[in-house]
Coordinates of C-alpha atoms and ligand atoms in Angstrom, one line a residue:
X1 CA -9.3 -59.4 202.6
X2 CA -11.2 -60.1 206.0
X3 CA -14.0 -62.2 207.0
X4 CA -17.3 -60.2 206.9
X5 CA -20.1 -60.0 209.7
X6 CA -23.1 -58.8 208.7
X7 CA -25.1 -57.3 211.3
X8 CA -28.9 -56.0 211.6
X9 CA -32.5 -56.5 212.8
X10 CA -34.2 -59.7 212.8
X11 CA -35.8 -60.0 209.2
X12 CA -33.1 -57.8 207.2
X13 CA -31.9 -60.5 205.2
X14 CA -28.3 -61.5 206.9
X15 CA -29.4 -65.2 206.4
X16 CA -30.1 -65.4 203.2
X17 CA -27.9 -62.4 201.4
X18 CA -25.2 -64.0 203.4
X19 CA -25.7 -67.9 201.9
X20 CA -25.7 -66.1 198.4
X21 CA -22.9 -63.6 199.0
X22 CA -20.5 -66.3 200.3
X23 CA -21.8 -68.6 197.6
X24 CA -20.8 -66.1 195.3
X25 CA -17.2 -65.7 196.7
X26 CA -16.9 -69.5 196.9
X27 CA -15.8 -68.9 201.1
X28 CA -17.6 -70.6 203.9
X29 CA -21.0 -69.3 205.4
X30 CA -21.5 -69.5 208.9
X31 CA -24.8 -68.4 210.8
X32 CA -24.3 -68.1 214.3
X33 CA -27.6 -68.8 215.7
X34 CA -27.8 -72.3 213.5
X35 CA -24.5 -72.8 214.9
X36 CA -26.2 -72.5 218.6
X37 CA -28.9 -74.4 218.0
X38 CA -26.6 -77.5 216.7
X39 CA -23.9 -77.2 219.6
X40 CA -27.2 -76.9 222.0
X41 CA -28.9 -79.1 220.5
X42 CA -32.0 -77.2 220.5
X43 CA -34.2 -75.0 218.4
X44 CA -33.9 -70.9 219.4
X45 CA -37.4 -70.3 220.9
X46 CA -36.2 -73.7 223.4
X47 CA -32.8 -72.0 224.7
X48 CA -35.2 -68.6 225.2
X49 CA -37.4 -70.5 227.5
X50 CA -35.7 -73.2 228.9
X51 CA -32.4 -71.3 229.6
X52 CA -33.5 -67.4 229.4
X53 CA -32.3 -64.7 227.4
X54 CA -28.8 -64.3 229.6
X55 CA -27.7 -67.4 228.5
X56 CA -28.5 -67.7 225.3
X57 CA -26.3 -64.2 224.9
X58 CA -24.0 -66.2 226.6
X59 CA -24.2 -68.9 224.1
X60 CA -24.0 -66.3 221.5
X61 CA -21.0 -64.5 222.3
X62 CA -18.9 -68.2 223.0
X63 CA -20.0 -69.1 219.1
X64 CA -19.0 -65.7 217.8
X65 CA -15.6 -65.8 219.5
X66 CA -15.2 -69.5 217.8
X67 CA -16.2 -69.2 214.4
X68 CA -14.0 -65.6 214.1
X69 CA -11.1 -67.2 216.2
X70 CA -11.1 -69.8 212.5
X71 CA -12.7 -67.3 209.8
X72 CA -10.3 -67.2 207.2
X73 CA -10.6 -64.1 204.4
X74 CA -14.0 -63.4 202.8
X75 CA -15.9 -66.3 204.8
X76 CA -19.6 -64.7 206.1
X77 CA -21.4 -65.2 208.7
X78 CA -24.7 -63.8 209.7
X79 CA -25.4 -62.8 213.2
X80 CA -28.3 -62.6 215.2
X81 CA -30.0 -59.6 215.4
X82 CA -29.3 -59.3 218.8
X83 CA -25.5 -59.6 218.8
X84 CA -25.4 -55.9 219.3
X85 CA -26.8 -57.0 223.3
X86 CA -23.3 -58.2 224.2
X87 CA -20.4 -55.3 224.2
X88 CA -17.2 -57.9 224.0
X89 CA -19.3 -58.7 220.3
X90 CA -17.9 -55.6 219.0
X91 CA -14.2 -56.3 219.7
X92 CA -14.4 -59.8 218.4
X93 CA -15.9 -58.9 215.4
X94 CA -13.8 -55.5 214.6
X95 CA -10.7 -57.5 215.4
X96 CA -11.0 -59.6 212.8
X97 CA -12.9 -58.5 209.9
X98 CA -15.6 -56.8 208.1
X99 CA -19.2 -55.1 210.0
X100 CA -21.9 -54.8 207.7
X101 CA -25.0 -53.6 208.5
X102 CA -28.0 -54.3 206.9
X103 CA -30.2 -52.1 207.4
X104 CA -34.2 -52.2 206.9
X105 CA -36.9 -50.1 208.2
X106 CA -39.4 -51.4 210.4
X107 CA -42.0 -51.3 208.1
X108 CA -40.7 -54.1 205.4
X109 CA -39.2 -56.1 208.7
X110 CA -42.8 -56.4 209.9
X111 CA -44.2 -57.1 206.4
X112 CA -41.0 -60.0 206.5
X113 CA -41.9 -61.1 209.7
X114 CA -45.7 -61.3 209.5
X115 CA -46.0 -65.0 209.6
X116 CA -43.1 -65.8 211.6
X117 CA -42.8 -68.1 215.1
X118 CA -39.4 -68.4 215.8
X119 CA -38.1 -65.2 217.1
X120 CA -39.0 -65.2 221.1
X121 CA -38.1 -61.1 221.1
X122 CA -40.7 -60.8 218.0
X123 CA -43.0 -63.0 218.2
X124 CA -45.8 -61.8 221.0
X125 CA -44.2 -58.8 221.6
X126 CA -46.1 -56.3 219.9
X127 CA -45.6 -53.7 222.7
X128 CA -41.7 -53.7 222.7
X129 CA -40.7 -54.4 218.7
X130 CA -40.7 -50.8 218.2
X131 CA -38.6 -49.9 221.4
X132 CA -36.4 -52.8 220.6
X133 CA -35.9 -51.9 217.2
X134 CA -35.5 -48.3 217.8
X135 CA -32.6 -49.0 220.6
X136 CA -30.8 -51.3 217.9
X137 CA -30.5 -49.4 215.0
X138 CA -28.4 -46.7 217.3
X139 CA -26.0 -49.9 217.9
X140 CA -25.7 -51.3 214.8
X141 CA -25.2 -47.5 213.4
X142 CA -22.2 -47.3 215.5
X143 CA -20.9 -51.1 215.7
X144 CA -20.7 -51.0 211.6
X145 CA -17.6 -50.9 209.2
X146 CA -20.4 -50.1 206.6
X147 CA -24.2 -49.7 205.9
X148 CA -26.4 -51.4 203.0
X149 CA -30.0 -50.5 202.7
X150 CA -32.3 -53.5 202.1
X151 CA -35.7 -52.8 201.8
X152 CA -36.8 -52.2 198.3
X153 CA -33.4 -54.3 197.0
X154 CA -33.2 -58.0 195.8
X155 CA -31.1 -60.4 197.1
X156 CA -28.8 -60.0 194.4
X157 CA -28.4 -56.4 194.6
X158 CA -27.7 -56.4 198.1
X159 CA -24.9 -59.2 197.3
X160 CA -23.6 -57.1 194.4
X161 CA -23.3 -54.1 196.7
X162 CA -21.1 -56.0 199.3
X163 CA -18.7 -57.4 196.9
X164 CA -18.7 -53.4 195.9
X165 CA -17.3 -52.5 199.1
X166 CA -14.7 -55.0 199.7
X167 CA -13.0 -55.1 196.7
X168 CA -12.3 -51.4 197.8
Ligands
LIG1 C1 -32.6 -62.3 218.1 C2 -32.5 -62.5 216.8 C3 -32.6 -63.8 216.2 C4 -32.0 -64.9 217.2 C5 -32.8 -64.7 218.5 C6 -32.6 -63.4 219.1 C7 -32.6 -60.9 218.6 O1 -31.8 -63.9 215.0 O2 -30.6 -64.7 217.4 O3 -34.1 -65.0 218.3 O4 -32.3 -60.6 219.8 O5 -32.8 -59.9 217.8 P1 -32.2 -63.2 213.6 O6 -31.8 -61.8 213.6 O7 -31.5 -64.0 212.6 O8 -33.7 -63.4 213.5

């Protein structure tokens, strides 16, 4: 029993499936980019143009390397889609437990995203989402202990297929 990352695009549901999977498995739930935002004291879309992008990886990786450094067995916590950006991610997270990868295709992440205004890297950045999702899913592919396809599957079933895989 390990602690369990779940990795993936921004919009494929490693917020939310991760609040009800850990829920479920009465463990702790930890999403790293709330975790920024309280340390920092500001919201995302803030750190992104106050700070830049560099640092808020930098930001980023530091949470990651605390929250896995305590993660005890089973805990989950959700990552930012970007966590792929930073290469020492991929040790701190395979050191210690569980990649998942949650994987949706563009399609239902833009019908998921339509109204949204707190992703700097989405939001009014119709030229690059495709490029940027296209370079991703490569990483995420390789970073991951194991895949689960969202799209057309309810919260629930997504959960239920997780707690599939690590009782195994
Ligand atoms: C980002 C994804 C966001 C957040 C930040 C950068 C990215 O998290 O970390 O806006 O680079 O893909 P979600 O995947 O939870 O939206």
């Amino acid at each position: 029993m390990k602690p369990i990352f779940l990795i993936g695009f921004m919009g494929s549901g490693k917020s939310s499936v991760g609040k009800r999977l850990s829920h479920n498995l009465e463990t702790n739930f930890i999403d790293t980019d709330n975790f920024i935002e309280i340390k920092n004291n500001k919201n995302i879309p803030d750190i992104f143009k106050k700070e830049g992008e560099d640092k808020f990886r930098y930001y980023e990786a530091s949470v990651l390397k605390e929250v896995s450094e305590s993660a005890n067995a089973n805990d989950v916590i959700a990552t930012g889609g970007g966590i792929v950006e930073t290469v020492e991610n991929y040790a701190t997270m395979s050191q210690k437990g569980y990649i998942i990868y949650l994987r949706t295709n563009l399609e239902e992440i833009y019908k998921r995203l339509k109204r949204d205004t707190g992703r700097p890297l989405w939001d009014n950045n119709n030229v690059g989402r495709e490029a940027l999702y296209k370079r991703r899913i490569i990483m995420y592919e390789t970073w991951s202990d194991y895949i689960v396809d969202t799209g057309d599957k309810s919260i629930d079933e997504v959960v239920k297929q997780i707690k599939r895989i690590i009782a195994n």
